[in-house]
Coordinates of C-alpha atoms in Angstrom, one line a residue:
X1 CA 110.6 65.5 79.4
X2 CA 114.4 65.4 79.7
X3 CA 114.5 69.0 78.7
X4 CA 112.1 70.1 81.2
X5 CA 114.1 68.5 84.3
X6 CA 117.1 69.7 83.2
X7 CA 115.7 73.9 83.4
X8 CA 114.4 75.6 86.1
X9 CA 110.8 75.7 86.4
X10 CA 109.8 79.4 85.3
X11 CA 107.1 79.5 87.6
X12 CA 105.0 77.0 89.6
X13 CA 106.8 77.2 93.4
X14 CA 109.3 80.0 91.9
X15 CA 107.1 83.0 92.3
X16 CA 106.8 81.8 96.0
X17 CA 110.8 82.5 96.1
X18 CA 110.2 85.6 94.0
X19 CA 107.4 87.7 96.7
X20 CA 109.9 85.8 99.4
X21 CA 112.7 87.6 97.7
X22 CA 110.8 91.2 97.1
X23 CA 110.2 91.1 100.9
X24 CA 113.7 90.8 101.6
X25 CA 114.9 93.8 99.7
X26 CA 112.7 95.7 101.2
X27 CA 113.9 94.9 104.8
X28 CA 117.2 95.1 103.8
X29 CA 117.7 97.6 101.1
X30 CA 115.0 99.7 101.9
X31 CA 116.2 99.7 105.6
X32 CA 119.3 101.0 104.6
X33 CA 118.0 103.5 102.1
X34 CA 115.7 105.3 105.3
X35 CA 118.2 104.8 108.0
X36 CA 119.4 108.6 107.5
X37 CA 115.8 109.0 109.1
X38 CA 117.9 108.2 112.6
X39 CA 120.8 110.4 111.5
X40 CA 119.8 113.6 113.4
X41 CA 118.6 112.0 116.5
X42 CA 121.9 109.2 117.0
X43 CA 124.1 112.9 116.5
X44 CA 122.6 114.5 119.0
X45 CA 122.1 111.9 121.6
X46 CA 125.7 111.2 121.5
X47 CA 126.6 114.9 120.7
X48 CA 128.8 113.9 117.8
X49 CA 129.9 115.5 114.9
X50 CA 128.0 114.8 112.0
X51 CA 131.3 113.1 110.6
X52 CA 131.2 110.9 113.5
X53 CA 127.8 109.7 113.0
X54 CA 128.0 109.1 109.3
X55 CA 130.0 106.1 110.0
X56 CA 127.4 104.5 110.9
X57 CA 126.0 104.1 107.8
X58 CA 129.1 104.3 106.4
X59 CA 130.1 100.8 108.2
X60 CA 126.6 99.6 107.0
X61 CA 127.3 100.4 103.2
X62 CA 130.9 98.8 103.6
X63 CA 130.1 95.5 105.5
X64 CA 127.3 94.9 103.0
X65 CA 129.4 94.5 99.9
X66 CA 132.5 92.9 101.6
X67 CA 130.3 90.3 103.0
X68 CA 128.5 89.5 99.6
X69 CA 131.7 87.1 98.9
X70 CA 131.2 85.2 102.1
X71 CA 127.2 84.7 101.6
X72 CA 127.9 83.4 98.0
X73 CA 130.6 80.9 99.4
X74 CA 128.0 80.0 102.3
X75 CA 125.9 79.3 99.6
X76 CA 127.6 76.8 97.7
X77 CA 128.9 75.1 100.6
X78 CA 125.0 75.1 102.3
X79 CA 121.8 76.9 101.1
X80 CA 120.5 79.7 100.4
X81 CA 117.8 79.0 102.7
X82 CA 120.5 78.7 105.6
X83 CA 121.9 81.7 104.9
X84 CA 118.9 84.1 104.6
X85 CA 117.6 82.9 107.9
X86 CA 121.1 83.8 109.2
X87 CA 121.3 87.4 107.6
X88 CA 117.8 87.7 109.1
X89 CA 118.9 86.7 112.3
X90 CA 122.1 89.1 112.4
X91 CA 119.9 92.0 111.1
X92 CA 117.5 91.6 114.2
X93 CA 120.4 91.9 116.2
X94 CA 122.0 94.7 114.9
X95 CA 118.8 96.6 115.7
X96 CA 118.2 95.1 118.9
X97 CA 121.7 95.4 120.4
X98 CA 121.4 99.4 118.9
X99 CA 118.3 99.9 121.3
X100 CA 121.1 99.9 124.6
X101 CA 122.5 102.6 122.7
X102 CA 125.9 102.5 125.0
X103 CA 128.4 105.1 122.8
X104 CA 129.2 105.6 119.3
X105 CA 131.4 102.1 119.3
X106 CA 128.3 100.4 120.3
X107 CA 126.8 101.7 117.1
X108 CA 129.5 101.1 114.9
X109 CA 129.4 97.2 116.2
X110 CA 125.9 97.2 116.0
X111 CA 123.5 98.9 113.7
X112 CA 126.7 99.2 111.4
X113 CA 128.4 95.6 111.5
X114 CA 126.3 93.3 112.6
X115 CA 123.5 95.2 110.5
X116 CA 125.7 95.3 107.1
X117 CA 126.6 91.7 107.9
X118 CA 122.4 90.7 108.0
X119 CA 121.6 92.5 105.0
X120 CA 125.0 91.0 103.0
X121 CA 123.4 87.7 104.1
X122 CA 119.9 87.8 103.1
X123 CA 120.1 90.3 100.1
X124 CA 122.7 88.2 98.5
X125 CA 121.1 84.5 98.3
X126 CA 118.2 85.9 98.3
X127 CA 118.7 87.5 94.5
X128 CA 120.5 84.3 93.8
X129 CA 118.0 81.9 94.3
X130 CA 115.6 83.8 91.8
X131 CA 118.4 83.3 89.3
X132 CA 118.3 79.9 90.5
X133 CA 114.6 79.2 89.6
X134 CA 114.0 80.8 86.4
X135 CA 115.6 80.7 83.1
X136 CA 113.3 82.5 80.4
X137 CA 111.4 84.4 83.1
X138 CA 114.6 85.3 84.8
X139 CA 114.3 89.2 83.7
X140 CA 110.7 89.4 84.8
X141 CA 111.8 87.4 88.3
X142 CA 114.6 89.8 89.1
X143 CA 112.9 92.8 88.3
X144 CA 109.8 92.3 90.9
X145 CA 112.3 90.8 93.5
X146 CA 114.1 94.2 93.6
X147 CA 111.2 96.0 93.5
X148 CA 110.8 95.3 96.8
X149 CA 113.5 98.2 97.3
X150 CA 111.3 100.9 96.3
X151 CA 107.7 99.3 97.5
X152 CA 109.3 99.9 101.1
X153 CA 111.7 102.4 100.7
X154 CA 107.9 104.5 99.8
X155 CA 106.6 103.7 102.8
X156 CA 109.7 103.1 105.5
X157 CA 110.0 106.6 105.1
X158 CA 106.7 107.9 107.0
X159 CA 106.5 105.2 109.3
X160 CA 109.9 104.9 110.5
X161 CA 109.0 108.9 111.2
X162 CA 106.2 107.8 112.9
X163 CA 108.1 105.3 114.8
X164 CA 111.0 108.2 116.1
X165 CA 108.1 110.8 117.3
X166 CA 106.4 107.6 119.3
X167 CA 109.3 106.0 120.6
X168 CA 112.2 107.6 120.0
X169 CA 115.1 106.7 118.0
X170 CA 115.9 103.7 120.5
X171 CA 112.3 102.3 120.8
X172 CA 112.0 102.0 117.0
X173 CA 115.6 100.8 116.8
X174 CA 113.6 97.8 118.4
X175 CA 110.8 97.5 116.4
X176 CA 112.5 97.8 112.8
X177 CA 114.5 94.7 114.7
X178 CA 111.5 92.8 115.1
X179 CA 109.9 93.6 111.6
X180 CA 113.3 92.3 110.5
X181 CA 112.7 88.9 112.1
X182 CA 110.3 88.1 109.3
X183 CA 113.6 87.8 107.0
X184 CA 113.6 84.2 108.6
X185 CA 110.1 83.2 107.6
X186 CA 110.9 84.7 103.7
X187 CA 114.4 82.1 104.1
X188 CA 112.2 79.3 105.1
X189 CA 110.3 79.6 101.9
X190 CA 113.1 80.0 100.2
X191 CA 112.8 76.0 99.4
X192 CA 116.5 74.9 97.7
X193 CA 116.3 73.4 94.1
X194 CA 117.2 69.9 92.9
X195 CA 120.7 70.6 91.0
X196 CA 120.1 70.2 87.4
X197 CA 122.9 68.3 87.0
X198 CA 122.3 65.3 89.5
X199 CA 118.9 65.3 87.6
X200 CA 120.3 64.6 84.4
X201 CA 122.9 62.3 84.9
X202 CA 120.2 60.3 87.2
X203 CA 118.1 59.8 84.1
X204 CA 120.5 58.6 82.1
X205 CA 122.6 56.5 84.0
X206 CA 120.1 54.4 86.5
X207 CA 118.7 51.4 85.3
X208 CA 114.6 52.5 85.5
X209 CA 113.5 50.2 88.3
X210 CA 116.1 52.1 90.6
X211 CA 115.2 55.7 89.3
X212 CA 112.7 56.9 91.5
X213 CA 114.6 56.2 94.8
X214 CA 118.0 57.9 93.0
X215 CA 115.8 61.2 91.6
X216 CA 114.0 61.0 95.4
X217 CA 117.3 61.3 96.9
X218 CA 118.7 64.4 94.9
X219 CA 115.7 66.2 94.8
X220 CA 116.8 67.1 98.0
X221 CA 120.0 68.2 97.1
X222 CA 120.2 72.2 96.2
X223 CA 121.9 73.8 93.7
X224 CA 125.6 73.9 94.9
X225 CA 129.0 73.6 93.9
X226 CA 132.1 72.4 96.2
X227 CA 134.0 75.5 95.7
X228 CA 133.5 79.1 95.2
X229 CA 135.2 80.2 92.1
X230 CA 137.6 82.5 92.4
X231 CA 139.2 81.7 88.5
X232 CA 136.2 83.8 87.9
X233 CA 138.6 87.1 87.7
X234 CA 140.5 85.3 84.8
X235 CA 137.3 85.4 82.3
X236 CA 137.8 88.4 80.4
X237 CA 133.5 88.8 80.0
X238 CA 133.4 88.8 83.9
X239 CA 136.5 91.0 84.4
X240 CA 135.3 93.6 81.7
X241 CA 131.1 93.0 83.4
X242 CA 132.7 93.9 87.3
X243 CA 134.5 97.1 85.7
X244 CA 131.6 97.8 84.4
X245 CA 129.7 97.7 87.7
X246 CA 132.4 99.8 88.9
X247 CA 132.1 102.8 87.2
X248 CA 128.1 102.6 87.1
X249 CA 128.5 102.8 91.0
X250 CA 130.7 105.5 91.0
X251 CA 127.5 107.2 89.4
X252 CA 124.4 105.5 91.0
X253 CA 125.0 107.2 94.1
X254 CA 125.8 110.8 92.9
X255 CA 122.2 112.0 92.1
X256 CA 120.4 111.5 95.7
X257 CA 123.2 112.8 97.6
X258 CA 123.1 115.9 95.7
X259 CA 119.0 116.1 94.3
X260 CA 118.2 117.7 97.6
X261 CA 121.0 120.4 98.0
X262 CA 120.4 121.6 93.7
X263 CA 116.5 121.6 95.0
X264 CA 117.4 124.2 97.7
X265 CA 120.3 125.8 95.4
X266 CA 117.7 126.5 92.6
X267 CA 115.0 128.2 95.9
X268 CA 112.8 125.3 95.9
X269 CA 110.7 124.9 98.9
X270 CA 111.3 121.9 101.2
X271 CA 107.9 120.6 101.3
X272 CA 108.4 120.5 97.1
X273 CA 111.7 118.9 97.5
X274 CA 110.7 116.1 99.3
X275 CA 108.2 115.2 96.6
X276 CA 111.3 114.9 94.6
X277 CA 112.0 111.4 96.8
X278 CA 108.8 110.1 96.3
X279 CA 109.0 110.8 92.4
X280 CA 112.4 109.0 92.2
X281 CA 111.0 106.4 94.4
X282 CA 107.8 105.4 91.7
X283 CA 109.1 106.2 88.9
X284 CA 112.2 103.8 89.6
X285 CA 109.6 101.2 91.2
X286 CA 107.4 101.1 87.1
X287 CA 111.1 100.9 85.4
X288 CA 111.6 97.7 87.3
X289 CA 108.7 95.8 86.6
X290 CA 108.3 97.5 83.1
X291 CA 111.9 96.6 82.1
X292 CA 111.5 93.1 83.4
X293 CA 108.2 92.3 81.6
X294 CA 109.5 93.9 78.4
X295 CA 113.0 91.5 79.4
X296 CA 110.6 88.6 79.3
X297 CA 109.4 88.9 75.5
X298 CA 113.1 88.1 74.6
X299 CA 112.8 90.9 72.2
X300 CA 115.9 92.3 73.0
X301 CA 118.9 90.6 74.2
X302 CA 119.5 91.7 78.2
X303 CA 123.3 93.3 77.5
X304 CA 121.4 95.5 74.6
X305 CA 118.5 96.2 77.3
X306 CA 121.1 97.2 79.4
X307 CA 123.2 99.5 77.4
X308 CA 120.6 101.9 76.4
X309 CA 119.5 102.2 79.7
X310 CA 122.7 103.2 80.9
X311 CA 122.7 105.5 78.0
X312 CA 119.0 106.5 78.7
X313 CA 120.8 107.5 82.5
X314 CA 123.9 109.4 81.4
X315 CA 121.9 111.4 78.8
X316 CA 119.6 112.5 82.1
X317 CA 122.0 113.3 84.1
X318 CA 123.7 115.4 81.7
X319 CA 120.5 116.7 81.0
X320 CA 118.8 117.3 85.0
X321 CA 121.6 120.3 86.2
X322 CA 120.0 122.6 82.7
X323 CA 116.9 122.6 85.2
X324 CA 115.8 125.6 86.3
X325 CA 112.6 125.1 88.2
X326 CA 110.5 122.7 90.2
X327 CA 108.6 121.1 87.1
X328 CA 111.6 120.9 84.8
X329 CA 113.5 119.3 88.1
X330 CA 110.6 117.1 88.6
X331 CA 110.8 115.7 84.6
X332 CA 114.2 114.9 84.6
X333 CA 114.6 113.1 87.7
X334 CA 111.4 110.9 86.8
X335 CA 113.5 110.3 83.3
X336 CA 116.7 109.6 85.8
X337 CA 114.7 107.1 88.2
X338 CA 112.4 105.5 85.4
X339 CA 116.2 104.7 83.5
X340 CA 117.7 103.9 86.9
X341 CA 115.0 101.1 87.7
X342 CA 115.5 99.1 84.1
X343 CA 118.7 99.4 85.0
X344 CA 118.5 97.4 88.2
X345 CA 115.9 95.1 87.1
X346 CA 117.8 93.5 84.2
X347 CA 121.8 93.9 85.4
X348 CA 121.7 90.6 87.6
X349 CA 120.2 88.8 84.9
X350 CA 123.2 90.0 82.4
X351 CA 125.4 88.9 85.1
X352 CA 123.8 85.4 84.8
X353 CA 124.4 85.8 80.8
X354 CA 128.2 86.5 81.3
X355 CA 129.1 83.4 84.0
X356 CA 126.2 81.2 83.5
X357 CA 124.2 79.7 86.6
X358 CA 127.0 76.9 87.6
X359 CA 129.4 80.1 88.9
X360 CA 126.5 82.1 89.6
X361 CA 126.6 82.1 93.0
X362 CA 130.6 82.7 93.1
X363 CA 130.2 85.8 90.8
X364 CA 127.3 87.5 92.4
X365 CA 129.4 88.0 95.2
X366 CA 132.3 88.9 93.2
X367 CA 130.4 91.7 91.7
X368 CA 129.3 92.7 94.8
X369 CA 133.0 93.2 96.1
X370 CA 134.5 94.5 93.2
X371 CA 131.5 97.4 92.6
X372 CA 131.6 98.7 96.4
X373 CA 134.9 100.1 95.1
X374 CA 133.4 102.6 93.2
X375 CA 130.2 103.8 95.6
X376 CA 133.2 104.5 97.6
X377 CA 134.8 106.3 95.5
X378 CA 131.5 108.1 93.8
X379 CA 130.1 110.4 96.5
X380 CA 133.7 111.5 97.5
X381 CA 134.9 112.1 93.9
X382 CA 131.2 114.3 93.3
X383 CA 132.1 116.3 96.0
X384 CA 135.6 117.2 95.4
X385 CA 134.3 118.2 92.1
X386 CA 131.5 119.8 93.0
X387 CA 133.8 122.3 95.8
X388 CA 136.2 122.9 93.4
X389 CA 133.6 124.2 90.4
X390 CA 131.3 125.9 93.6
X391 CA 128.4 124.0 91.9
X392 CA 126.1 120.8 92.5
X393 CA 125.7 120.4 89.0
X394 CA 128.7 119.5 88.2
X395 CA 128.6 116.4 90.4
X396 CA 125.7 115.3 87.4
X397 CA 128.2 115.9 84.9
X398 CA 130.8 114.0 86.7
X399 CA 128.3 110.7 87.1
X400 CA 126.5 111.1 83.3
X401 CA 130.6 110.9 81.7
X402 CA 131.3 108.2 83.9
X403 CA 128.2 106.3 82.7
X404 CA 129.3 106.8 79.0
X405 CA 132.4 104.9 80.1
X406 CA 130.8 102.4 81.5
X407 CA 128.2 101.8 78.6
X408 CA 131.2 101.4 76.2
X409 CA 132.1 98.6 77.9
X410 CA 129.0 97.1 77.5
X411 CA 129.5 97.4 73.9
X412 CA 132.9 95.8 74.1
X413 CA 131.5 92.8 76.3
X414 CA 128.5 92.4 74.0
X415 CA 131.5 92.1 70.9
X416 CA 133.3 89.0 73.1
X417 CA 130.1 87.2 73.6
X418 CA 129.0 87.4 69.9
X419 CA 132.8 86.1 69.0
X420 CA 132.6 83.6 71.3
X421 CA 129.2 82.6 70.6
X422 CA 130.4 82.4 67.0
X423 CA 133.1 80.3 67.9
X424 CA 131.2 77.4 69.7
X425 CA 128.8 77.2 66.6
X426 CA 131.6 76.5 64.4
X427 CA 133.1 74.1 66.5
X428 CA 129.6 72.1 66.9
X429 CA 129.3 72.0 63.1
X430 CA 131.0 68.9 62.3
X431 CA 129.6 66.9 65.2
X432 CA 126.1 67.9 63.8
X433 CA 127.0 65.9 60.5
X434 CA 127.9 62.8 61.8
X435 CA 124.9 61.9 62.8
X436 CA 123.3 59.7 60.7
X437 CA 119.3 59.2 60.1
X438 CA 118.6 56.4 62.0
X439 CA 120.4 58.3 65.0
X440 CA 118.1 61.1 64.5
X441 CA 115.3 58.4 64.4
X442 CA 116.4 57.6 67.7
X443 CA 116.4 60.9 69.5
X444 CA 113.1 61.6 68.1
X445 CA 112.2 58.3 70.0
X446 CA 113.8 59.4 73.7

């Protein structure tokens, strides 16, 4: 019975958190992934340049990794809850304030700042309280949470379309606002968790006529910490896991900013190309939720899961520019999006692995920080290469090399945790032998 308070509870009110959580990404990430829907129309209303506009999202992009920190810190010193209700509250007005459309400034503040800032708040906590309520079933948790991301990303597409040709770019400004809203009433059901800790240390210090009012009293205290750990970027596993995310960042962003222009490149119709999108979109929607039910068997360890799919990704990237046609196109980026979806289902749970759930929080939006670094860097790197060779594939080649890097890495993190795993058994080894049999006897008995 000990045992069981002290884990999370796989299950019961968790999968409440996790469709809470899967609704989140998708008006958040999804959002984002679609916005370029509005690109055309902001850039002409405002007669920009189409460098001008891009800030937009560019603002977006940036403010949502840099704030990941601060969510994770509001998190330990509040809850989750809190904070997803605030992101969903700060995304709603991002939209809303967009809808005056004033000038390009306006935008920036707007559908760019206080945007980024809503979706930093609510896609953060949000994948951290999955973490939060399962343990065995974490895998399997994470992996429908982010599916979210692709379940909407499917269909934001057509309807925020719709939206434009009916209202205009201004009108559904408004309206994506308002769907946002419902960001609050996913943080609501976000319920925080009893810490663990308190738990334990309730059992087994209070007398057992004064436990029920002590466990009463923490079970509504979440999972927090005083702090946010910065002495994170002094562990070696963490430092080597963030470089990691990094260079896999510098690569996850290369292939849809350049599918599209190889589609045309290769005289693929535009109506064929788009199907391309929607491929990507499904087949990266089944690797999630495969990956994570196959992460739940505890077959394989999650770093192993996650190096060959990295591998699985650089080998189809390498392999996607020796395309030549619209079917051949077509296989290889369903290889690239199935490989990219395992990927992103099991990568947070590896992250819990590495730090373990007390610094959770503090490293998730560590990560977060230190990988926006390289989706700036990514897209801008691609396309230097890809003007100087006069080729979009070479942009594939650029990402598939910088994914081998990063899946050696992996190797080279999976070597520290074996050592150190190694280590701690050896140092438990003599504490296991002084127990004697009537102390065995004894636990037996609790």
């Amino acid at each position: 019975m000990h045992a069981k308070d002290r884990n999370p509870p796989d299950g019961g009110y968790g999968w409440v958190v996790v469709v809470s959580a899967f609704m989140v990404m998708g008006l958040t990430a999804a959002v984002l992934k679609t916005f370029g829907l509005f690109f055309v129309e902001i850039q002409q209303h405002f007669d920009e340049l189409a460098s001008t506009t891009s800030w937009i999202t560019s603002v977006t992009i940036a403010v949502f990794h840099l704030g990941a920190p601060v969510a994770s810190s509001l998190c330990v010193r509040y809850t989750h809850r809190a904070v997803v209700i605030t992101g969903g509250l700060l995304a709603f007005s991002g939209m809303a304030l967009g809808f005056l459309g004033l000038n390009m400034i306006w935008m920036y503040a707007t559908t760019g700042f206080l945007q980024g800032l809503g979706i930093s708040f609510s896609w953060t906590p949000a994948i951290s309280i999955v973490s939060h309520y399962f343990s065995r079933k974490r895998a399997l948790a994470n992996a429908i949470a982010s599916a979210g991301e692709c379940a909407f990303a499917f269909t934001f597409g057509p309807f925020f379309q719709w939206l434009i040709s009916q209202y205009g770019w201004k009108g559904a400004l408004l309206i994506i606002g308002g769907i946002q809203l419902n960001i609050c009433v996913c943080g609501i059901l976000m319920r925080p968790l009893a810490s663990s800790c308190l738990l334990e240390t309730s059992h087994s210090e209070t007398p057992s006529g004064s436990g029920p009012s002590r466990i009463e009293k923490e079970d509504k205290s979440p999972i927090t910490h005083k702090t946010f750990n910065w002495m994170l970027l002094r562990q070696p596993e963490f430092v080597l896991y963030a470089i990691f995310g990094i260079l896999a960042a510098m690569s996850f962003f290369v292939p849809p900013l350049f599918l599209v222009p190889l589609s045309y490149s290769l005289g693929i119709d535009e109506s064929w190309t788009a199907s391309l999108l929607s491929i990507l979109a499904l087949v990266d929607f089944a690797g999630r939720l495969l990956c994570g039910w196959y992460a739940n068997l505890h077959i394989t360890k999650p770093v192993h899961l996650l190096t060959m799919a990295i591998t699985l990704i650089s080998t189809s990237l390498m392999l996607l520019p020796l395309a030549n046609n619209y079917l051949s196109l077509a296989i290889f980026t369903g290889f690239y999006g199935f490989s990219f979806g395992t990927t992103v289902a099991v990568h947070i749970t590896v992250l819990a692995d590495v730090v373990g759930m007390p610094d959770f929080d503090s490293a998730l939006g560590l990560f977060m920080l230190i990988r926006s670094t390289g989706g700036f860097v990514g897209p801008p790197l691609a396309g230097l290469i890809v003007d100087v060779a006069g080729d979009y594939r070479a942009g594939f080649y650029m990402a598939g090399a910088t994914l081998v890097l990063s899946a050696g890495l992996l190797v080279i993190l999976d070597q520290l945790q074996q050592k150190k795993e190694r280590g701690s058994q050896t140092s438990t080894k003599p504490e296991k032998s002084t127990l004697t049999y009537p102390s065995l006897h004894l636990l037996k008995l609790q």
